[in-house]
XYZ file of C-alpha atoms in Angstrom:
768
model
C -23.621 75.014 -133.566
C -27.044 76.450 -132.876
C -27.669 79.937 -134.195
C -30.078 82.166 -132.257
C -31.797 84.695 -134.559
C -33.807 87.589 -133.168
C -35.466 90.054 -135.568
C -36.076 93.674 -134.746
C -39.839 94.165 -134.575
C -40.996 95.640 -137.858
C -37.604 95.288 -139.547
C -39.098 94.214 -142.851
C -41.275 97.300 -142.961
C -38.271 99.490 -142.219
C -36.417 98.396 -145.340
C -36.109 101.479 -147.554
C -34.233 103.004 -150.428
C -31.718 100.740 -152.149
C -32.038 97.829 -149.707
C -34.080 94.757 -150.528
C -34.898 91.668 -148.432
C -32.303 89.725 -150.415
C -29.573 92.025 -149.141
C -30.490 91.349 -145.555
C -30.750 87.625 -146.199
C -27.188 87.863 -147.543
C -26.075 89.406 -144.237
C -27.888 86.630 -142.362
C -26.062 84.011 -144.406
C -22.678 85.716 -144.010
C -22.915 85.931 -140.229
C -24.218 82.373 -139.903
C -21.349 81.159 -142.071
C -18.742 82.915 -139.915
C -20.289 81.515 -136.741
C -20.287 78.053 -138.262
C -16.614 78.368 -139.176
C -15.724 79.259 -135.599
C -14.474 82.752 -136.429
C -16.948 84.383 -134.037
C -19.315 82.934 -131.417
C -21.994 85.461 -132.333
C -22.518 88.974 -133.608
C -24.830 91.960 -133.746
C -25.161 93.744 -137.094
C -26.963 97.063 -137.499
C -27.395 99.077 -140.700
C -29.063 102.478 -140.621
C -29.688 105.641 -142.563
C -31.767 108.805 -142.627
C -34.984 106.973 -141.741
C -33.448 105.150 -138.798
C -32.537 101.519 -138.387
C -32.931 99.491 -141.576
C -31.519 96.234 -140.244
C -30.737 95.129 -136.675
C -30.148 91.513 -135.839
C -28.395 89.362 -133.273
C -26.818 86.001 -134.095
C -25.337 83.135 -132.131
C -24.060 83.481 -128.586
C -22.545 86.275 -126.573
C -20.930 83.723 -124.257
C -19.956 80.079 -124.728
C -18.228 79.657 -121.364
C -18.875 79.069 -118.522
C -22.380 78.703 -119.987
C -24.025 79.375 -123.320
C -25.872 82.673 -123.379
C -27.703 83.805 -126.518
C -26.667 86.991 -128.258
C -29.216 89.801 -128.098
C -29.397 93.147 -129.896
C -28.776 94.830 -126.512
C -25.453 93.061 -125.881
C -22.624 95.315 -124.719
C -19.142 94.800 -126.202
C -15.579 95.763 -125.397
C -15.035 98.180 -128.304
C -11.223 98.085 -128.087
C -9.763 100.655 -130.522
C -13.170 102.062 -131.426
C -12.511 103.988 -128.203
C -10.060 106.124 -130.176
C -12.706 107.352 -132.613
C -15.906 107.424 -130.579
C -14.561 108.824 -127.313
C -11.098 110.334 -127.649
C -11.276 111.953 -131.062
C -14.705 113.394 -130.313
C -13.472 114.851 -127.017
C -10.371 116.410 -128.590
C -12.369 117.949 -131.442
C -14.912 119.355 -128.986
C -12.140 121.060 -127.032
C -10.695 122.396 -130.297
C -14.093 123.841 -131.202
C -14.249 125.562 -127.837
C -10.803 127.089 -128.357
C -9.408 125.279 -125.321
C -6.732 123.618 -127.415
C -5.448 124.074 -130.953
C -4.675 121.065 -133.099
C -1.548 122.720 -134.495
C -0.168 123.417 -131.008
C 2.698 121.378 -129.670
C 1.577 118.807 -127.120
C 4.041 120.169 -124.569
C 2.016 123.383 -124.330
C -0.613 121.438 -122.394
C 1.641 118.717 -120.992
C 5.153 120.143 -120.483
C 6.763 116.818 -119.544
C 5.656 115.276 -122.833
C 8.216 117.363 -124.691
C 11.159 115.596 -123.074
C 13.298 112.975 -124.834
C 13.186 114.817 -128.165
C 9.397 115.106 -128.560
C 9.046 118.904 -128.502
C 7.968 119.071 -132.141
C 4.978 116.721 -131.782
C 1.659 118.523 -132.306
C -1.826 117.495 -131.233
C -2.733 116.870 -134.863
C 0.231 114.478 -135.216
C -1.248 112.328 -132.453
C -4.688 112.305 -134.113
C -3.300 111.457 -137.554
C -0.788 108.861 -136.277
C 2.167 110.819 -137.641
C 3.809 111.631 -134.301
C 6.760 109.266 -134.675
C 5.867 107.363 -131.493
C 6.096 103.577 -131.645
C 2.900 101.521 -131.831
C 2.653 100.453 -128.183
C 4.249 99.340 -124.924
C 4.260 95.653 -125.858
C 7.318 93.808 -124.580
C 8.136 96.439 -121.965
C 8.963 95.399 -118.401
C 6.024 95.000 -116.057
C 4.434 98.195 -114.844
C 0.992 99.217 -113.614
C -1.057 102.298 -112.947
C -2.262 105.268 -114.939
C 0.576 107.516 -113.793
C 3.146 104.870 -114.726
C 1.817 104.870 -118.288
C 2.181 108.654 -118.508
C 5.751 108.447 -117.228
C 6.554 105.916 -119.912
C 5.020 108.227 -122.545
C 7.166 111.094 -121.256
C 10.279 108.933 -121.559
C 9.472 107.726 -125.089
C 11.766 108.707 -127.943
C 10.578 109.213 -131.503
C 11.271 106.707 -134.252
C 11.412 109.537 -136.818
C 10.597 113.260 -136.984
C 6.918 114.100 -136.425
C 4.743 114.611 -139.490
C 6.951 112.528 -141.791
C 5.504 108.995 -141.594
C 2.289 107.207 -140.663
C 2.390 104.548 -137.945
C -0.788 103.475 -136.179
C 0.007 103.883 -132.504
C -1.885 103.248 -129.288
C 0.550 105.599 -127.575
C -0.805 108.533 -129.575
C -4.212 108.036 -128.021
C -2.962 107.285 -124.536
C -1.444 110.759 -124.758
C -4.628 112.294 -126.197
C -6.714 110.881 -123.368
C -4.434 112.635 -120.904
C -4.650 115.868 -122.912
C -8.438 115.790 -122.636
C -8.158 115.481 -118.856
C -5.581 118.261 -118.546
C -7.396 120.722 -120.814
C -10.941 120.035 -119.580
C -10.108 119.694 -115.893
C -12.127 116.463 -115.738
C -10.979 112.840 -115.612
C -11.101 111.470 -119.138
C -13.927 109.015 -118.481
C -16.003 111.673 -116.679
C -15.574 114.089 -119.583
C -16.766 111.459 -122.074
C -19.745 110.496 -119.913
C -20.908 114.088 -119.514
C -20.034 115.695 -122.823
C -20.605 112.844 -125.282
C -22.597 109.883 -123.996
C -25.112 111.737 -121.806
C -25.792 114.288 -124.544
C -26.740 111.561 -126.996
C -28.566 109.264 -124.587
C -25.888 106.563 -124.934
C -26.804 104.795 -121.681
C -24.881 101.597 -122.488
C -21.588 103.403 -123.114
C -18.753 104.012 -120.717
C -15.543 102.758 -119.162
C -15.457 100.100 -116.415
C -19.125 99.048 -116.680
C -20.883 98.360 -113.393
C -22.172 94.978 -112.175
C -25.747 95.845 -113.253
C -24.616 95.485 -116.878
C -22.586 92.309 -116.393
C -25.152 89.866 -117.809
C -25.505 91.937 -120.994
C -21.753 92.067 -121.711
C -20.028 89.755 -124.167
C -16.895 88.333 -122.489
C -13.579 88.156 -124.312
C -10.767 85.724 -123.403
C -8.982 84.384 -120.354
C -6.112 86.123 -118.610
C -4.220 84.344 -115.842
C -6.972 81.721 -115.768
C -9.771 84.304 -115.304
C -12.405 85.102 -117.935
C -12.478 88.801 -118.820
C -16.122 89.752 -118.495
C -16.766 93.477 -118.251
C -13.031 94.113 -117.934
C -11.061 95.632 -120.781
C -9.113 93.127 -122.862
C -6.366 95.489 -124.042
C -3.318 94.831 -121.819
C -2.158 98.461 -121.693
C -5.606 99.799 -120.848
C -5.947 97.059 -118.246
C -2.667 98.057 -116.599
C -3.882 101.662 -116.589
C -6.952 100.699 -114.569
C -9.415 100.237 -117.429
C -9.467 103.830 -118.693
C -7.354 105.083 -121.575
C -7.692 107.155 -124.703
C -6.868 104.174 -126.895
C -9.078 101.401 -125.452
C -11.458 100.603 -122.608
C -14.821 101.817 -123.887
C -17.812 99.452 -123.739
C -20.972 100.044 -125.786
C -23.870 98.478 -127.689
C -25.022 98.600 -131.300
C -27.945 100.868 -130.451
C -25.667 103.365 -128.702
C -23.236 103.399 -131.603
C -26.177 104.010 -133.931
C -27.084 107.102 -131.865
C -23.503 108.277 -132.241
C -23.421 107.625 -136.008
C -26.720 109.408 -136.508
C -25.430 112.429 -134.594
C -22.407 112.661 -136.898
C -24.700 112.424 -139.936
C -26.995 115.121 -138.566
C -29.863 112.732 -137.800
C -29.800 113.192 -134.028
C -33.110 112.810 -132.235
C -35.074 115.978 -131.577
C -33.937 117.548 -128.342
C -30.706 115.564 -128.125
C -27.495 117.459 -127.741
C -25.143 118.029 -130.634
C -21.602 116.873 -130.082
C -19.673 118.389 -132.997
C -20.228 121.092 -135.578
C -20.713 119.949 -139.184
C -17.494 121.623 -140.315
C -15.586 119.794 -137.569
C -16.972 116.455 -138.713
C -16.008 117.244 -142.308
C -12.468 118.096 -141.235
C -12.198 115.018 -139.052
C -13.347 112.675 -141.822
C -11.280 114.173 -144.647
C -8.326 112.078 -145.885
C -5.133 113.639 -144.574
C -2.251 111.166 -144.679
C -1.588 107.943 -146.561
C -2.006 104.999 -144.214
C -0.733 101.476 -144.671
C -1.781 100.029 -148.016
C -4.014 102.157 -150.200
C -6.088 103.780 -147.465
C -6.037 107.189 -145.854
C -6.175 108.447 -142.308
C -8.132 111.484 -141.211
C -8.191 112.866 -137.688
C -8.749 109.890 -135.415
C -10.619 107.975 -138.128
C -9.648 105.760 -141.014
C -10.909 107.095 -144.355
C -11.485 104.471 -147.001
C -13.901 103.270 -149.707
C -15.793 101.068 -147.265
C -19.163 101.167 -148.995
C -21.539 103.185 -151.224
C -20.292 102.879 -154.762
C -21.330 105.563 -157.199
C -22.832 105.001 -160.617
C -19.478 104.696 -162.368
C -18.036 102.247 -159.865
C -15.801 104.751 -158.094
C -16.035 104.348 -154.330
C -17.236 107.133 -152.124
C -15.093 107.702 -149.067
C -16.502 106.579 -145.748
C -14.875 107.050 -142.375
C -14.726 104.455 -139.676
C -12.700 102.420 -137.234
C -12.229 98.794 -136.294
C -11.529 97.273 -132.891
C -9.168 94.413 -132.054
C -11.931 92.513 -130.262
C -14.006 92.243 -133.450
C -15.929 95.515 -133.541
C -16.393 98.098 -136.273
C -18.313 101.272 -137.089
C -18.321 102.802 -140.571
C -20.159 105.972 -141.558
C -20.711 107.119 -145.145
C -21.602 110.830 -145.365
C -22.375 110.584 -149.091
C -25.052 107.900 -148.950
C -25.959 108.947 -145.376
C -25.771 105.370 -144.118
C -23.817 103.608 -141.393
C -22.942 99.990 -140.644
C -22.075 98.490 -137.265
C -20.644 95.027 -136.746
C -20.015 93.898 -133.176
C -18.480 90.537 -132.309
C -16.311 89.167 -129.522
C -13.939 87.186 -131.713
C -11.540 86.502 -128.803
C -14.068 84.412 -126.867
C -13.300 81.979 -125.528
C -9.932 80.966 -126.907
C -8.331 84.139 -128.339
C -8.308 82.609 -131.829
C -11.253 84.083 -133.741
C -11.187 86.395 -136.750
C -13.801 89.085 -137.446
C -12.142 90.462 -140.594
C -14.032 88.252 -143.055
C -17.369 89.158 -141.466
C -16.687 92.893 -141.452
C -15.534 92.790 -145.067
C -18.554 90.786 -146.223
C -21.051 93.095 -144.511
C -19.345 96.084 -146.133
C -19.521 94.375 -149.518
C -23.233 93.631 -149.162
C -24.015 97.182 -148.104
C -21.928 98.528 -150.999
C -23.787 96.359 -153.472
C -27.174 97.450 -152.136
C -26.372 101.154 -152.143
C -24.741 101.031 -155.553
C -27.266 98.864 -157.359
C -29.798 101.415 -158.561
C -27.483 104.057 -160.028
C -25.229 101.405 -161.545
C -28.125 99.726 -163.320
C -29.484 103.051 -164.582
C -26.113 104.010 -166.004
C -25.605 100.641 -167.661
C -29.043 100.867 -169.273
C -28.356 104.390 -170.532
C -24.961 103.373 -171.916
C -26.485 100.381 -173.686
C -29.182 102.541 -175.227
C -26.566 104.999 -176.459
C -24.259 102.285 -177.733
C -21.558 103.233 -175.240
C -19.095 100.849 -173.716
C -18.532 100.550 -170.010
C -16.126 103.139 -168.803
C -16.661 105.391 -171.801
C -17.060 109.107 -171.299
C -14.984 111.816 -169.803
C -12.566 111.348 -166.984
C -10.846 110.589 -164.944
C -11.182 114.322 -164.404
C -8.660 116.244 -162.349
C -10.077 119.476 -160.978
C -8.317 122.779 -160.398
C -7.026 121.948 -156.946
C -5.502 118.728 -158.326
C -3.647 120.822 -160.894
C -2.464 123.128 -158.120
C -1.029 120.198 -156.153
C 0.565 118.729 -159.293
C 2.370 122.054 -159.766
C 3.566 121.997 -156.152
C 1.427 125.097 -155.489
C 3.646 127.170 -157.789
C 0.843 129.561 -158.903
C 0.329 130.576 -155.253
C 3.915 130.304 -154.036
C 4.737 133.028 -151.567
C 1.160 134.374 -151.532
C -0.956 135.199 -148.511
C -4.179 133.546 -149.483
C -7.856 133.955 -148.688
C -9.749 130.807 -149.678
C -13.433 130.904 -150.656
C -14.642 127.344 -150.180
C -16.956 124.910 -148.468
C -17.292 121.139 -148.026
C -17.112 120.637 -151.814
C -13.578 122.027 -151.956
C -11.679 118.721 -152.116
C -9.259 117.072 -154.502
C -9.962 113.847 -156.401
C -8.954 111.801 -153.344
C -11.247 113.733 -151.005
C -8.580 115.840 -149.285
C -9.813 119.302 -148.377
C -8.344 122.277 -150.182
C -8.116 123.909 -146.747
C -5.774 121.178 -145.539
C -3.740 121.117 -148.740
C -3.087 124.870 -148.614
C -2.502 125.038 -144.866
C -0.218 122.014 -145.020
C 2.321 123.470 -147.449
C 4.962 126.000 -146.544
C 4.772 127.477 -150.032
C 1.444 129.174 -149.310
C 0.251 131.247 -146.386
C -3.443 130.502 -145.854
C -4.611 133.493 -143.831
C -8.407 133.467 -144.090
C -11.311 131.299 -145.220
C -14.566 132.615 -146.679
C -17.744 130.528 -146.773
C -20.710 130.992 -149.157
C -24.399 130.305 -148.523
C -24.977 127.136 -146.456
C -21.695 127.627 -144.579
C -18.353 125.884 -144.592
C -19.916 122.463 -144.014
C -22.687 123.112 -146.547
C -25.491 122.160 -144.161
C -27.101 125.412 -143.043
C -30.380 126.744 -144.433
C -30.213 130.026 -142.499
C -27.833 132.944 -142.173
C -24.361 131.703 -141.284
C -22.179 133.329 -138.612
C -18.450 133.793 -138.984
C -16.404 131.337 -136.978
C -12.995 129.654 -136.723
C -12.049 126.539 -138.715
C -11.603 123.880 -135.998
C -8.531 122.120 -137.362
C -6.368 124.981 -138.607
C -7.838 127.667 -136.283
C -7.959 129.983 -139.302
C -10.807 132.533 -139.194
C -13.823 131.761 -141.383
C -15.642 134.840 -142.679
C -19.240 134.162 -143.642
C -20.400 135.646 -146.932
C -23.978 134.709 -146.118
C -24.486 136.452 -142.812
C -24.301 140.154 -142.095
C -22.384 140.702 -145.361
C -22.257 139.031 -148.770
C -19.016 140.533 -150.051
C -15.515 140.262 -148.594
C -14.418 143.698 -147.446
C -12.451 145.695 -144.901
C -10.495 143.753 -142.315
C -11.448 140.443 -143.913
C -8.985 141.203 -146.721
C -6.163 142.747 -144.705
C -2.829 141.050 -145.388
C -4.215 139.019 -148.316
C -2.702 139.254 -151.781
C -4.582 136.390 -153.489
C -8.183 135.188 -153.294
C -8.839 131.590 -154.337
C -12.310 130.273 -155.215
C -12.894 126.517 -154.906
C -16.607 125.712 -154.673
C -18.766 123.278 -156.663
C -21.469 125.095 -158.668
C -24.844 123.547 -159.595
C -25.116 124.806 -163.176
C -28.126 127.120 -162.745
C -28.240 130.919 -163.068
C -29.883 131.425 -159.673
C -27.470 129.250 -157.653
C -25.816 131.794 -155.359
C -22.277 130.392 -155.271
C -21.461 132.014 -158.615
C -22.761 135.385 -157.400
C -20.538 135.067 -154.332
C -17.640 134.412 -156.719
C -18.488 137.537 -158.721
C -18.829 139.707 -155.605
C -15.434 138.447 -154.408
C -13.913 139.237 -157.811
C -15.229 142.794 -157.523
C -13.657 143.131 -154.068
C -10.366 141.730 -155.339
C -10.333 144.120 -158.304
C -10.818 147.136 -156.029
C -7.818 146.134 -153.911
C -5.583 144.875 -156.696
C -5.690 141.359 -155.284
C -5.159 138.471 -157.688
C -8.133 136.125 -158.074
C -7.774 132.406 -158.776
C -10.555 129.977 -159.681
C -9.844 126.289 -159.129
C -12.240 125.011 -161.756
C -14.785 122.219 -161.320
C -17.303 120.505 -163.624
C -20.747 121.793 -164.385
C -22.597 118.828 -162.828
C -25.483 118.923 -165.326
C -23.027 119.235 -168.256
C -21.555 122.377 -169.773
C -23.043 121.966 -173.231
C -26.793 122.554 -172.728
C -27.792 126.239 -172.776
C -31.489 126.556 -171.981
C -34.143 128.865 -170.586
C -35.081 132.544 -170.566
C -32.285 135.121 -170.286
C -32.398 137.304 -167.183
C -33.836 140.810 -167.648
C -30.906 143.183 -166.922
C -32.886 145.182 -164.359
C -33.602 142.012 -162.335
C -29.964 141.584 -161.345
C -29.758 140.269 -157.758
C -28.010 137.767 -155.499
C -29.835 135.014 -157.413
C -29.038 136.517 -160.804
C -25.711 138.280 -161.253
C -25.514 138.415 -165.053
C -28.009 138.405 -167.981
C -27.797 134.734 -168.883
C -30.214 131.823 -169.242
C -31.243 129.458 -166.461
C -28.876 126.734 -167.722
C -25.775 128.641 -168.749
C -23.700 125.652 -169.850
C -20.452 126.930 -168.321
C -18.035 126.002 -165.568
C -17.214 128.338 -162.697
C -13.902 129.244 -164.321
C -15.591 130.119 -167.607
C -18.243 132.157 -165.789
C -15.523 134.051 -163.931
C -13.856 134.965 -167.221
C -17.177 136.067 -168.705
C -18.128 138.143 -165.654
C -14.682 139.706 -165.660
C -14.859 140.697 -169.299
C -18.527 141.401 -169.942
C -19.466 142.935 -166.573
C -16.311 145.050 -166.509
C -14.990 143.731 -163.204
C -11.371 143.964 -164.317
C -9.930 141.521 -161.799
C -6.464 140.011 -162.186
C -8.012 136.624 -162.926
C -6.396 133.248 -163.401
C -8.314 129.990 -163.891
C -6.635 126.689 -163.076
C -8.311 124.479 -165.637
C -9.360 120.867 -165.270
C -7.827 118.034 -167.242
C -9.749 115.122 -168.716
C -12.997 117.115 -168.811
C -15.357 117.430 -171.767
C -18.366 119.718 -171.978
C -20.962 117.036 -172.590
C -20.085 115.092 -169.426
C -22.584 114.795 -166.609
C -21.052 114.611 -163.158
C -21.389 110.839 -162.871
C -19.234 110.535 -166.019
C -16.261 112.382 -164.518
C -15.257 109.638 -162.034
C -15.300 112.254 -159.301
C -17.057 111.623 -156.005
C -20.425 113.364 -155.795
C -20.681 115.762 -152.870
C -24.045 117.472 -152.605
C -23.231 121.186 -152.959
C -26.079 122.211 -150.625
C -28.512 120.472 -148.253
C -31.278 120.035 -150.809
C -29.055 118.863 -153.646
C -27.919 115.624 -151.998
C -27.885 113.669 -155.264
C -27.180 114.275 -158.922
C -30.827 113.355 -159.577
C -31.900 116.405 -157.568
C -29.361 118.606 -159.356
C -30.621 117.496 -162.786
C -34.158 118.704 -162.013
C -33.156 121.735 -159.950
C -32.955 124.349 -162.775
C -36.568 123.661 -163.763
C -38.345 122.814 -160.529
C -36.685 125.692 -158.639
C -38.295 128.132 -161.079
C -41.617 127.727 -159.208
C -40.408 127.360 -155.624
C -40.749 131.034 -154.678
C -44.535 130.575 -154.924
C -46.745 128.770 -152.433
C -45.675 125.226 -153.346
C -43.242 122.755 -151.819
C -40.517 121.398 -154.065
C -39.578 118.695 -151.603
C -37.172 120.587 -149.373
C -37.119 118.657 -146.131
C -37.853 115.317 -147.833
C -35.630 112.547 -149.190
C -36.387 113.652 -152.767
C -35.883 117.431 -152.983
C -36.665 118.916 -156.424
C -38.104 115.583 -157.477
C -41.578 116.369 -156.141
C -43.874 119.388 -156.386
C -46.951 119.758 -154.240
C -49.102 121.697 -151.802
C -52.054 120.934 -149.520
C -54.403 122.559 -152.057
C -53.251 120.565 -155.126
C -55.035 117.508 -156.508
C -52.105 115.209 -157.276
C -53.949 112.928 -159.686
C -55.273 115.910 -161.608
C -51.855 117.556 -161.887
C -50.102 114.292 -162.858
C -52.692 113.619 -165.551
C -52.417 117.152 -166.956
C -48.601 117.125 -167.075
C -48.545 113.603 -168.513
C -50.722 114.727 -171.413
C -48.225 117.519 -172.112
C -45.727 114.827 -173.228
C -42.649 116.614 -171.917
C -39.554 114.954 -173.458
C -37.417 112.865 -171.096
C -39.879 112.979 -168.200
C -42.874 111.201 -166.687
C -45.115 112.097 -163.746
C -46.839 110.181 -160.965
C -49.292 111.470 -158.384
C -47.591 111.681 -154.999
C -48.247 112.809 -151.446
C -45.468 113.846 -149.080
C -44.885 115.706 -145.823
C -41.907 118.104 -145.807
C -39.821 118.037 -142.655
C -38.739 121.642 -143.137
C -39.269 124.736 -145.260
C -42.673 125.540 -146.771
C -45.588 123.406 -145.478
C -43.399 121.842 -142.819
C -45.145 118.838 -141.223
C -48.197 119.308 -143.474
C -49.386 116.720 -145.958
C -48.848 117.913 -149.520
C -50.334 116.448 -152.695
C -48.752 116.796 -156.102
C -46.476 114.947 -158.485
C -43.265 112.961 -158.480
C -41.028 113.800 -161.455
C -39.245 110.806 -162.968
C -36.384 111.464 -165.377
C -36.492 108.917 -168.193
C -33.824 110.517 -170.405
C -31.829 113.437 -169.066
C -30.317 114.150 -172.484
C -33.750 115.007 -173.882
C -34.895 116.982 -170.869
C -35.062 120.779 -171.142
C -35.412 121.689 -167.463
C -36.198 125.430 -167.847
C -38.942 124.476 -170.306
C -40.141 122.070 -167.602
C -40.225 124.981 -165.161
C -42.553 126.889 -167.482
C -44.715 123.792 -167.913
C -45.063 123.520 -164.125
C -45.841 127.210 -163.691
C -48.358 127.147 -166.522
C -50.074 124.000 -165.255
C -50.423 125.341 -161.707
C -51.665 128.711 -162.932
C -54.181 127.086 -165.293
C -55.499 124.483 -162.828
C -55.426 126.631 -159.678
C -55.697 130.265 -160.864
C -56.946 131.634 -157.565
C -54.344 129.881 -155.450
C -50.998 129.609 -157.268
C -48.872 132.738 -156.665
C -47.276 133.033 -160.092
C -45.821 136.542 -159.647
C -43.599 135.465 -156.752
C -41.463 133.467 -159.211
C -40.287 136.508 -161.182
C -36.726 136.596 -159.761
C -36.155 132.907 -160.540
C -37.812 132.844 -163.961
C -35.931 136.071 -164.629
C -38.030 137.450 -167.495
C -41.226 139.486 -167.151
C -42.437 138.573 -170.624
C -42.476 134.896 -169.696
C -44.812 135.430 -166.744
C -47.044 137.626 -168.893
C -47.178 134.911 -171.559
C -48.254 132.364 -168.938
C -51.014 134.716 -167.756
C -52.193 135.098 -171.324
C -52.511 131.341 -171.660
C -49.811 130.843 -174.297
C -48.634 127.279 -174.835
C -45.455 126.611 -172.778
C -43.794 125.030 -175.811
C -44.371 128.277 -177.758
C -42.936 130.267 -174.847
C -39.802 128.108 -174.909
C -39.421 128.603 -178.663
C -39.729 132.369 -178.171
C -36.567 132.604 -176.064
C -34.410 131.102 -178.848
C -33.160 134.482 -180.233
C -31.909 135.618 -176.802
C -30.185 132.247 -176.353
C -28.399 132.725 -179.672
C -27.214 136.168 -178.603
C -25.962 134.822 -175.282
C -24.261 131.948 -177.098
C -22.128 134.413 -179.058
C -20.941 136.017 -175.820
C -20.444 132.662 -174.104
C -18.298 131.316 -176.965
C -15.551 133.826 -176.222
C -14.889 132.337 -172.791
C -15.142 128.580 -173.220
C -12.114 126.633 -171.982
C -13.094 123.042 -172.775
C -14.180 121.111 -175.859
């Protein structure tokens, strides 16, 4: 069989990050092999990330009968069940955001007739999560036709089991959801999707019942009653309903699905409409119920380890959906990549199989994204004489312990939860959902720290409502920074579950302390669900904060790297700062102090927008010490805290100077970059790229002083040293830099204060 190959113009130049030409050749070979075996007549594969499309290629034929037509990248496919995720789930979550429906409401509130035949207990969220108790479909039913006839059959359906008790993937759930969208919005389902989703994103190839102008671009499916389905939905139920349903009927192209994936990852084109809030996307993609096999189901999406394997081999959780016709879309929020495979496996004889192709593409993408960190870890283990799999872990964090105890520590409490997107258990389930889903706990309010509930904001954050549970979310980084007044009414326990970054000036720990103070004043119990220090809890480094410099970025006199977990810090703040809260820490199991985050077997979730990777977090305590001055530390680039520069710096000069300083564990290269946000936005900066050679040897606060000293020495009339006082935290250090003292001597001079802090710290350590 001939294979038609069409490359995206410039595709080779677009290859970035972990991908290499060999990876894309492997995709070529996999698709060609599946075409040759007869599993699919052709396919379009697209892989993308932050920088746009990395790979986009068409193979084979979109039609074999009645004539052979080559596949093109612009081919439009019958997406089948991808309709559920792309159209229906998005529409329902939009309406939930707008307060027009609540996911916990019973369906009969919006559709009274639905509640008949014993279905009164079914909630909207049960339909989204496939736990309604409805059977999988209408297959085998007597002949019927028409949209209204389908709704009447839904109304007459009886449940197989009580809602919320079992998972069963069901088309009927999404037939019902499509009707809910129409009833709540006042628009026909397909009109709502066209206006509120596709038009906003510029998805011009997407829609139900495509018109004749698109016919030649559509991949046909199979024959029905002797007629080739070409631009008509293949799904029999959707076909009987007239081509429009919440479970099937959507047609689209790879490029349109890429626009959709990029919108969910926050990469939407400038000026394009947003379709969902970040916190809604996080809730939608969080694992909620065990599906068939070992996977999970979120809200309208499957949640599974599809690709992006972390350094220790543990899979990150992606969310995605497959379609019966041979289509798939998977999105990985951790690696910020997406993969689209579109094939018409049913053409022409209804006998193809796209599963092997989808699985092989996922495997290739996983290998590419996991290669670099895996190799680095193996090299480090070999150098240290470790064996594979050695180290801490598997670690179970505080919320895991809470679930293991059947929520006993919080039983009967009315809880306020301080959390964000990092508040998940080892399987990726949100603490919000775990607490709201048990009858033992009354989750009454949510509090979000800097960067908001979804962890993506760089500005002040307004208070809002959590879209899934409809629980109020009080921002502690907006008009107030402490919970107070009505926020705490009716609450008898505050729970803190947020991932810290391990540096004194990271504001999440100050938010924790402020909340402890508020709890102490009201006699409210305070719980910390403990989490690892991502840069290990053994290294204690840097200058100790001057007591009179206490601020939101420095709550307690401690060094830049404090070497403590959030639970240990809470105990220290409570005792040494005299807070006097009724504190309880739910400790981790399997954790040891010397472990870096990638040795815990936990999934890395960037705690804030500019700490997307552990590599950024490792350098953060040092590089951030100079960022209050007139330099860029890479915010708004792909390598935040791994570069330092400004338009007025000579990169080669700075790299040479720092290289001659022979800073342990680190090397420097001259680099130029253009930040997309923050200081020097859209301006070319020159400076250095910091390359960690051995993180165990690296003293990051000492690095911070080296950077400050180098910039002050090389550019004395330009570098604004004094602006870094709050982050450095010690006046004597800045004075020593001004006097020209050697940075290594400055670092040695803070040893006595570190010893004094170490004696205080030792009283509160929970782990070995």
